[in-house]
Short mmCIF file of C-alpha atoms and ligand atoms in Angstrom, two decimals:
data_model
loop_
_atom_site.label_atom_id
_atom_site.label_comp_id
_atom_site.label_asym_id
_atom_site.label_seq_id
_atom_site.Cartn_x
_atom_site.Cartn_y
_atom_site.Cartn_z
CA UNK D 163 111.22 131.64 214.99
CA UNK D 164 113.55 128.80 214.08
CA UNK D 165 115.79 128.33 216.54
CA UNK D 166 113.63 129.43 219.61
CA UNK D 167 112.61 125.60 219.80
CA UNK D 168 115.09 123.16 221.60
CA UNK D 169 116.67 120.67 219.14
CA UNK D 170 115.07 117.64 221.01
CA UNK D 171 111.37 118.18 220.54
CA UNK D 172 112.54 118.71 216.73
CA UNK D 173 114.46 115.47 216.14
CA UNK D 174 111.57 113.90 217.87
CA UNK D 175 108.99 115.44 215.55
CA UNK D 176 111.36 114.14 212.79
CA UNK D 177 111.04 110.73 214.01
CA UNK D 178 107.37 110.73 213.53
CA UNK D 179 107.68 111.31 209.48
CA UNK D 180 105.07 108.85 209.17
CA UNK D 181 101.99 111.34 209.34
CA UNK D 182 103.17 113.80 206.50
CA UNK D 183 103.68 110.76 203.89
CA UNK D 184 100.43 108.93 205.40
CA UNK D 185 97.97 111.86 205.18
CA UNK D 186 99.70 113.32 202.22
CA UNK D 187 97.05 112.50 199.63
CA UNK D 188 94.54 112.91 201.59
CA UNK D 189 95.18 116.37 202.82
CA UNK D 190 95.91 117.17 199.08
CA UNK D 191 92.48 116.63 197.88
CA UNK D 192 90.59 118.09 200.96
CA UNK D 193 92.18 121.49 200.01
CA UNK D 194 91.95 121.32 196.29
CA UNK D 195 87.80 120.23 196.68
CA UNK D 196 87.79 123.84 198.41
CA UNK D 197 89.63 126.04 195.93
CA UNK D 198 87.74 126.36 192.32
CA UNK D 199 91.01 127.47 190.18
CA UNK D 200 94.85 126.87 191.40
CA UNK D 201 96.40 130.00 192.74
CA UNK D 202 99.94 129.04 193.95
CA UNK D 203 100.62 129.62 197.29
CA UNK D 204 104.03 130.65 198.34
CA UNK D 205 105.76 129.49 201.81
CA UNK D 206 107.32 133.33 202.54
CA UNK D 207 109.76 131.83 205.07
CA UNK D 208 110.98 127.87 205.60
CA UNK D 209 114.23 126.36 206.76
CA UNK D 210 114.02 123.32 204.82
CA UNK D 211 117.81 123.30 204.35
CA UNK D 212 118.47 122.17 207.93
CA UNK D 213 119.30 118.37 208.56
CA UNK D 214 115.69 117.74 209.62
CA UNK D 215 115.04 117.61 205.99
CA UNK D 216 118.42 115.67 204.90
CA UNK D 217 117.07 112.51 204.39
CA UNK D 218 113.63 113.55 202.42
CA UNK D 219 114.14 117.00 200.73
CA UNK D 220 112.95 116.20 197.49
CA UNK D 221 109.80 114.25 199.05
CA UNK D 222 109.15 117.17 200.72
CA UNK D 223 109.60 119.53 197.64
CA UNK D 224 107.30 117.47 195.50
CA UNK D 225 104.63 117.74 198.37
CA UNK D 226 104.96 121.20 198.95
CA UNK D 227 104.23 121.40 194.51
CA UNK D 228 101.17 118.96 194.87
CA UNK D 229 99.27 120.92 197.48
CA UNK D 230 99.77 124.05 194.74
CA UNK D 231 102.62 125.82 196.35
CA UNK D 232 104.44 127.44 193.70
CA UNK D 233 107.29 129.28 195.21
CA UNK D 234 108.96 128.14 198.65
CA UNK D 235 111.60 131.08 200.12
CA UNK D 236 114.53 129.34 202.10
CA UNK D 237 115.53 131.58 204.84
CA UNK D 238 119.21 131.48 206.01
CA UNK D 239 120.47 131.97 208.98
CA UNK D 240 118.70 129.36 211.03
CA UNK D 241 121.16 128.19 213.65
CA UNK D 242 125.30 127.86 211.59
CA UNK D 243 126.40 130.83 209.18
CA UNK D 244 126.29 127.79 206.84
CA UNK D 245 122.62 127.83 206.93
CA UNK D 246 122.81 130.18 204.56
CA UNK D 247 125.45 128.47 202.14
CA UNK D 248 122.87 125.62 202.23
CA UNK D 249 119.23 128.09 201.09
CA UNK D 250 121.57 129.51 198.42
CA UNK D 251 122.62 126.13 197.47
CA UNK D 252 118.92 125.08 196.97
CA UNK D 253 117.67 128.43 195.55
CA UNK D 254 120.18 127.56 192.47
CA UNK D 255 119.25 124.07 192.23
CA UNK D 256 115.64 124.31 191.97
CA UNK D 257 113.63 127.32 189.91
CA UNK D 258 110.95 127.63 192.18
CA UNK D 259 112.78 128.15 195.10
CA UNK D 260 114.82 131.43 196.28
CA UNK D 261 117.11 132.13 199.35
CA UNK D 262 117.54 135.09 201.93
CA UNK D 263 121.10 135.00 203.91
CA UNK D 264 121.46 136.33 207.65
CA UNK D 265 121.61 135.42 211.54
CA UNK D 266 118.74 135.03 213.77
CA UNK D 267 118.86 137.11 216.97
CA UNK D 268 119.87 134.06 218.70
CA UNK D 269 123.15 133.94 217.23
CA UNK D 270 123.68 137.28 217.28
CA UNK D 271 126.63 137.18 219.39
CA UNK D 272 128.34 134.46 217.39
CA UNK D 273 128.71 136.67 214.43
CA UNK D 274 131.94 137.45 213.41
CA UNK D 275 133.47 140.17 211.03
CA UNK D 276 133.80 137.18 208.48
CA UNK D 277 130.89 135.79 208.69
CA UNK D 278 129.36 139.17 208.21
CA UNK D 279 131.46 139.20 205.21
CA UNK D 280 130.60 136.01 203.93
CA UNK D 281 126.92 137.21 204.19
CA UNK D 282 127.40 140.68 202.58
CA UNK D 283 128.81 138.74 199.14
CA UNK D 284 125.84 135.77 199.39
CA UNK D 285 123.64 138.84 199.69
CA UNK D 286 125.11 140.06 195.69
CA UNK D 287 123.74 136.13 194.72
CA UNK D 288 120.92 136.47 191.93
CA UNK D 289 118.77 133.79 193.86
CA UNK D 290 119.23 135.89 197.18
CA UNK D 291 115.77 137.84 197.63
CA UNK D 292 116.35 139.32 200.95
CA UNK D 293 118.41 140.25 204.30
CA UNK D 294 117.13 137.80 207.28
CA UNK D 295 116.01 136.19 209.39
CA UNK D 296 117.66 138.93 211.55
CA UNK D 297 115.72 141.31 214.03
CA UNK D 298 115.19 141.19 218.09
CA UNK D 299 113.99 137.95 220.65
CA UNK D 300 113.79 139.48 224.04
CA UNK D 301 111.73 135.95 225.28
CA UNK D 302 114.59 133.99 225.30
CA UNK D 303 117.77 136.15 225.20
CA UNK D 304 120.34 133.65 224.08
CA UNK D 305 122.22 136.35 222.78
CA UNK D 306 122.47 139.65 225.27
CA UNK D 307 119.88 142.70 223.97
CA UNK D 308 122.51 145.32 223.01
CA UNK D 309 124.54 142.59 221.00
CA UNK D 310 121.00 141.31 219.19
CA UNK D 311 120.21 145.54 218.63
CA UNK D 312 123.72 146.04 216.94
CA UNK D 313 123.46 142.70 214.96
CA UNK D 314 120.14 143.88 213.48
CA UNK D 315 121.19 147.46 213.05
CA UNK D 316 123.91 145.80 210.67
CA UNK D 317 121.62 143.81 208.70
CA UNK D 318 118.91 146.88 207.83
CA UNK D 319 122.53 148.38 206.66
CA UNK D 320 122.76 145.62 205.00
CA UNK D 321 119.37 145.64 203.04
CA UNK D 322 119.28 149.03 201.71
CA UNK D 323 122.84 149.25 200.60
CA UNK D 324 121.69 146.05 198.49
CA UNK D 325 118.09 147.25 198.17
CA UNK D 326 116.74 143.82 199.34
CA UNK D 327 113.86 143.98 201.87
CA UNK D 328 114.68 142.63 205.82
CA UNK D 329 113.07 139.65 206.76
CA UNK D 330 112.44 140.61 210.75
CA UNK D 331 112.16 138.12 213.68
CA UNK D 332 110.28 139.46 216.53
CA UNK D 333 109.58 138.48 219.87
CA UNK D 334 108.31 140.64 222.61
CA UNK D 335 109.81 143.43 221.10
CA UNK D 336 107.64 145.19 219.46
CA UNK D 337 108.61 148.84 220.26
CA UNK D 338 112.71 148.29 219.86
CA UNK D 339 111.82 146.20 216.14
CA UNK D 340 109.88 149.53 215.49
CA UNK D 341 112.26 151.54 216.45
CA UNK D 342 114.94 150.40 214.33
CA UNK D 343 113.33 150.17 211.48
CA UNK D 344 112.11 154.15 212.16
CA UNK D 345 115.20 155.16 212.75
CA UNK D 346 117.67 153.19 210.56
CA UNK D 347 115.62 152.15 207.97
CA UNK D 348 115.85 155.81 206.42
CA UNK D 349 112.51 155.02 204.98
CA UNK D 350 113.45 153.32 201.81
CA UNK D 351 113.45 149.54 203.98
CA UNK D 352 110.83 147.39 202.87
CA UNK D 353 110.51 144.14 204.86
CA UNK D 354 107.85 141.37 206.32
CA UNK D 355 107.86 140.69 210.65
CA UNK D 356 107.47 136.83 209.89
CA UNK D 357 105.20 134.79 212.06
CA UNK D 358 103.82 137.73 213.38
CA UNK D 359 102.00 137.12 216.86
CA UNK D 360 101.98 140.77 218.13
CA UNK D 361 98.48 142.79 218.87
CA UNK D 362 96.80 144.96 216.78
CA UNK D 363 98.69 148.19 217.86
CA UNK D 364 101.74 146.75 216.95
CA UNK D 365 100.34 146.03 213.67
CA UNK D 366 99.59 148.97 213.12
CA UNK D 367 103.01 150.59 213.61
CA UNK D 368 104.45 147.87 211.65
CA UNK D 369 101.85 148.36 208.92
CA UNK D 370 102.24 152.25 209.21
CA UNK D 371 105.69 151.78 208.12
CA UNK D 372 104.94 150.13 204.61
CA UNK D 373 105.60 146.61 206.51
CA UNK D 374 103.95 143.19 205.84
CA UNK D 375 102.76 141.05 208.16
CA UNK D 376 103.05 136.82 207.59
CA UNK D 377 100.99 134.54 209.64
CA UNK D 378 102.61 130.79 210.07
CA UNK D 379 100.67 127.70 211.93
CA UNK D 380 100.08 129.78 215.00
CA UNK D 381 97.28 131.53 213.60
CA UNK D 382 95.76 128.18 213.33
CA UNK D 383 96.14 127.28 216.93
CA UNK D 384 93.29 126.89 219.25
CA UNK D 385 94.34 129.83 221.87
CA UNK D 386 95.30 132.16 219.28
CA UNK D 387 92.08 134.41 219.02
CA UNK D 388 93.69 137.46 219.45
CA UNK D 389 96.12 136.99 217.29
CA UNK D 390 93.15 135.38 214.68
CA UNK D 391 91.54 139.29 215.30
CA UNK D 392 94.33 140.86 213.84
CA UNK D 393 94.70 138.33 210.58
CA UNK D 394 90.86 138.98 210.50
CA UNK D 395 91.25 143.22 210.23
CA UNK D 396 94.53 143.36 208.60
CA UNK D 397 94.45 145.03 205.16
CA UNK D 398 94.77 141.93 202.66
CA UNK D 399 97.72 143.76 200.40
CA UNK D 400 100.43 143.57 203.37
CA UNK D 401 98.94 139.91 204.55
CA UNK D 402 101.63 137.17 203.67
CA UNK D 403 102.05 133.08 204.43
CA UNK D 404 104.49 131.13 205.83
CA UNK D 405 104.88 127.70 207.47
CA UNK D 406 108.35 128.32 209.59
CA UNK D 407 108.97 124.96 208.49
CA UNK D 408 110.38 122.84 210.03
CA UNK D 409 108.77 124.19 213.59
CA UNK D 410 104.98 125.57 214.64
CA UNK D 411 102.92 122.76 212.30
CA UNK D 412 99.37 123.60 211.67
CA UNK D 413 96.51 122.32 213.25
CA UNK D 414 95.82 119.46 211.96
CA UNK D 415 99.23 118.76 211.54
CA UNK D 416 100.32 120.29 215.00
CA UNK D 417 103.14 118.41 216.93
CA UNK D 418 104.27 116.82 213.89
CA UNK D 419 107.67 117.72 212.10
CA UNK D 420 106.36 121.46 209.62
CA UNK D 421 106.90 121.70 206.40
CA UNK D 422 105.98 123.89 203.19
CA UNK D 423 102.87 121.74 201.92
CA UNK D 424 101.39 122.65 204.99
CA UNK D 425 101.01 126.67 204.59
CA UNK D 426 97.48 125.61 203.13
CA UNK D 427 96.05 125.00 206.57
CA UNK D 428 97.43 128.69 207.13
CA UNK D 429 95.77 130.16 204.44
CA UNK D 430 92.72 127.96 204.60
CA UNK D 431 92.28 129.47 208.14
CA UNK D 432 92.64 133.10 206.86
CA UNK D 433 89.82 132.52 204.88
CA UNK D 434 87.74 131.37 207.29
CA UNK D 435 88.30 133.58 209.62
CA UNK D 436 88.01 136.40 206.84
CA UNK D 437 84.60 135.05 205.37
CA UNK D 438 86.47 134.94 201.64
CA UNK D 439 88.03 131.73 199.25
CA UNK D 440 91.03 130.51 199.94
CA UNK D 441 91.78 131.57 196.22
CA UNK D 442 91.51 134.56 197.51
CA UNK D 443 93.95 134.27 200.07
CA UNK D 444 95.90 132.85 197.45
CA UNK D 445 95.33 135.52 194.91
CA UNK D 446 96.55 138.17 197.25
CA UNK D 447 99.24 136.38 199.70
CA UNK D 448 101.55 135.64 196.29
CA UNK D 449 100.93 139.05 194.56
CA UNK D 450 102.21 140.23 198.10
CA UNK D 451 105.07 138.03 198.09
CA UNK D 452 106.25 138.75 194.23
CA UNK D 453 105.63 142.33 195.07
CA UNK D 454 107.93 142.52 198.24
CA UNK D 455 110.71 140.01 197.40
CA UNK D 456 110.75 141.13 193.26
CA UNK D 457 109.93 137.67 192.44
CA UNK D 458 109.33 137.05 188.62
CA UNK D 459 105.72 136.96 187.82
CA UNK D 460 105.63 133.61 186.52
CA UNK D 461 107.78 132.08 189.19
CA UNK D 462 105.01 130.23 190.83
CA UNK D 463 103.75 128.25 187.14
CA UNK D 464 107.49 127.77 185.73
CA UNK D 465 108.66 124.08 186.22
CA UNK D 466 111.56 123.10 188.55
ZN1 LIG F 656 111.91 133.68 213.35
ZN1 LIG F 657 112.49 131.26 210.84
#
């Protein structure tokens, strides 16, 4: 959902760093006293290459590998084409991290032939594990529908002539993000809707169609119940985690600047809500993840 937040609320959030660093040990061993063995956790979808994170990156990193999240995926495509420059960028630097490359619906109509270009060779990169964020926001509309529909229809191109799954975007679109995957995907795309907040009937399309579903912060948020009923029934082999970093903290941590230490409090309320460990949650949300985005096995123990 990057974007879909106005840059000022952000660059205040960033101005109130203080909480992350101040509660950082803390909320480390509250989460560790619940889990009995350390399953890595993976962030399935952050944009932690954005200047909100310029002037603590590797503080951030280092938190995000004390509260036992082993792999962190850097989507592109959050706001400039160079977003995606930048994930790729980090994705080689560090071994626990990987990249996707393409535009978010918002920017849909700012894409040009050589940008798409640009994209289409990132996409070849070894560190590059799949097409998005692309997909459809009909909420806020900054770019017109048809343009967002053609955009997107480019980008599921895009992922099954390089066989990489589609990382989808969707807001109050439900049956057009269906749709397009039905009938472009040709039934060989694989792909997650990221911070899902649809109802169960959309779930189930989505889930009929071999998708996965990844819950961020707003599961965790007080007026989410419905959405809370659908993480509760979901099958636990399509369920997948993600912060959305730097927007849509956490409770406790809502309001405050995201970031991917904090998908704990995500999976710590699937549990809950689920009646099982968080290991559990951990267990299955990062076999999902190496499953879907062909990560190597042992990318969430290797050291960065
Ligand atoms: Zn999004
Ligand atoms: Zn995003």
């Amino acid at each position: 959902m990057a974007p879909a937040m106005p840059k000022g609320p952000v660059r205040e959030i960033n101005a109130d760093r203080s909480g992350p660093f101040d509660n950082a040990q803390g909320r480390h061993s509250e989460v560790s006293a619940k889990r009995s063995r350390q399953v890595p956790f993976v962030d399935t979808h952050c944009h932690i290459q954005i200047e909100e994170f310029d002037e603590d990156r590797d503080e951030v990193l280092i938190r995000a590998r004390e509260a036992g999240v082993g792999t962190v995926i850097v989507v592109g495509g959050a706001g400039a084409l160079s977003t995606n420059d930048q994930a790729v960028h980090l994705a080689e630097a560090n071994a626990d991290l990987y990249a996707t490359v393409g535009m978010h619906p918002h920017d849909a109509k700012d894409v040009s032939a050589e940008a798409m270009d640009r994209l289409r060779s990132l996409a070849e990169h070894p560190r590059v594990v799949a097409i998005g964020e692309t997909g459809l926001d009909f909420h806020y509309e900054y770019s017109p529908r048809s343009v967002q529909q053609e955009m997107f229809e480019r980008f599921v191109g895009l992922a099954i002539e390089t066989q990489l799954p589609i990382v989808v975007h969707n807001r109050e679109s439900d049956r057009e993000v269906e749709g397009m995957i039905r009938n472009h995907g040709g039934g060989r795309l694989e792909g997650v809707i990221h911070c899902f907040t649809s109802d169960t009937e959309a779930a189930r399309k989505f889930l009929d169609l071999g998708f996965y579903l990844s819950f961020s912060g707003i599961v965790t948020f007080k007026n989410a119940e419905d959405l809370r009923d659908v993480a509760r029934w979901m099958p636990l082999d399509r369920l997948l985690i993600e912060t959305d970093a730097p927007f849509l903290a956490p409770v406790p941590k809502r309001g405050q600047r995201n970031e991917p230490a904090f998908v704990c409090f995500v999976a710590e309320t699937l549990a809950r809500i689920r009646g099982i460990e968080v290991d559990e949650i951990a267990d299955a949300t990062t076999r999902n993840a190496w499953t879907l985005f062909g990560l190597p096995a042992d990318a969430s123990v290797r050291e960065s």
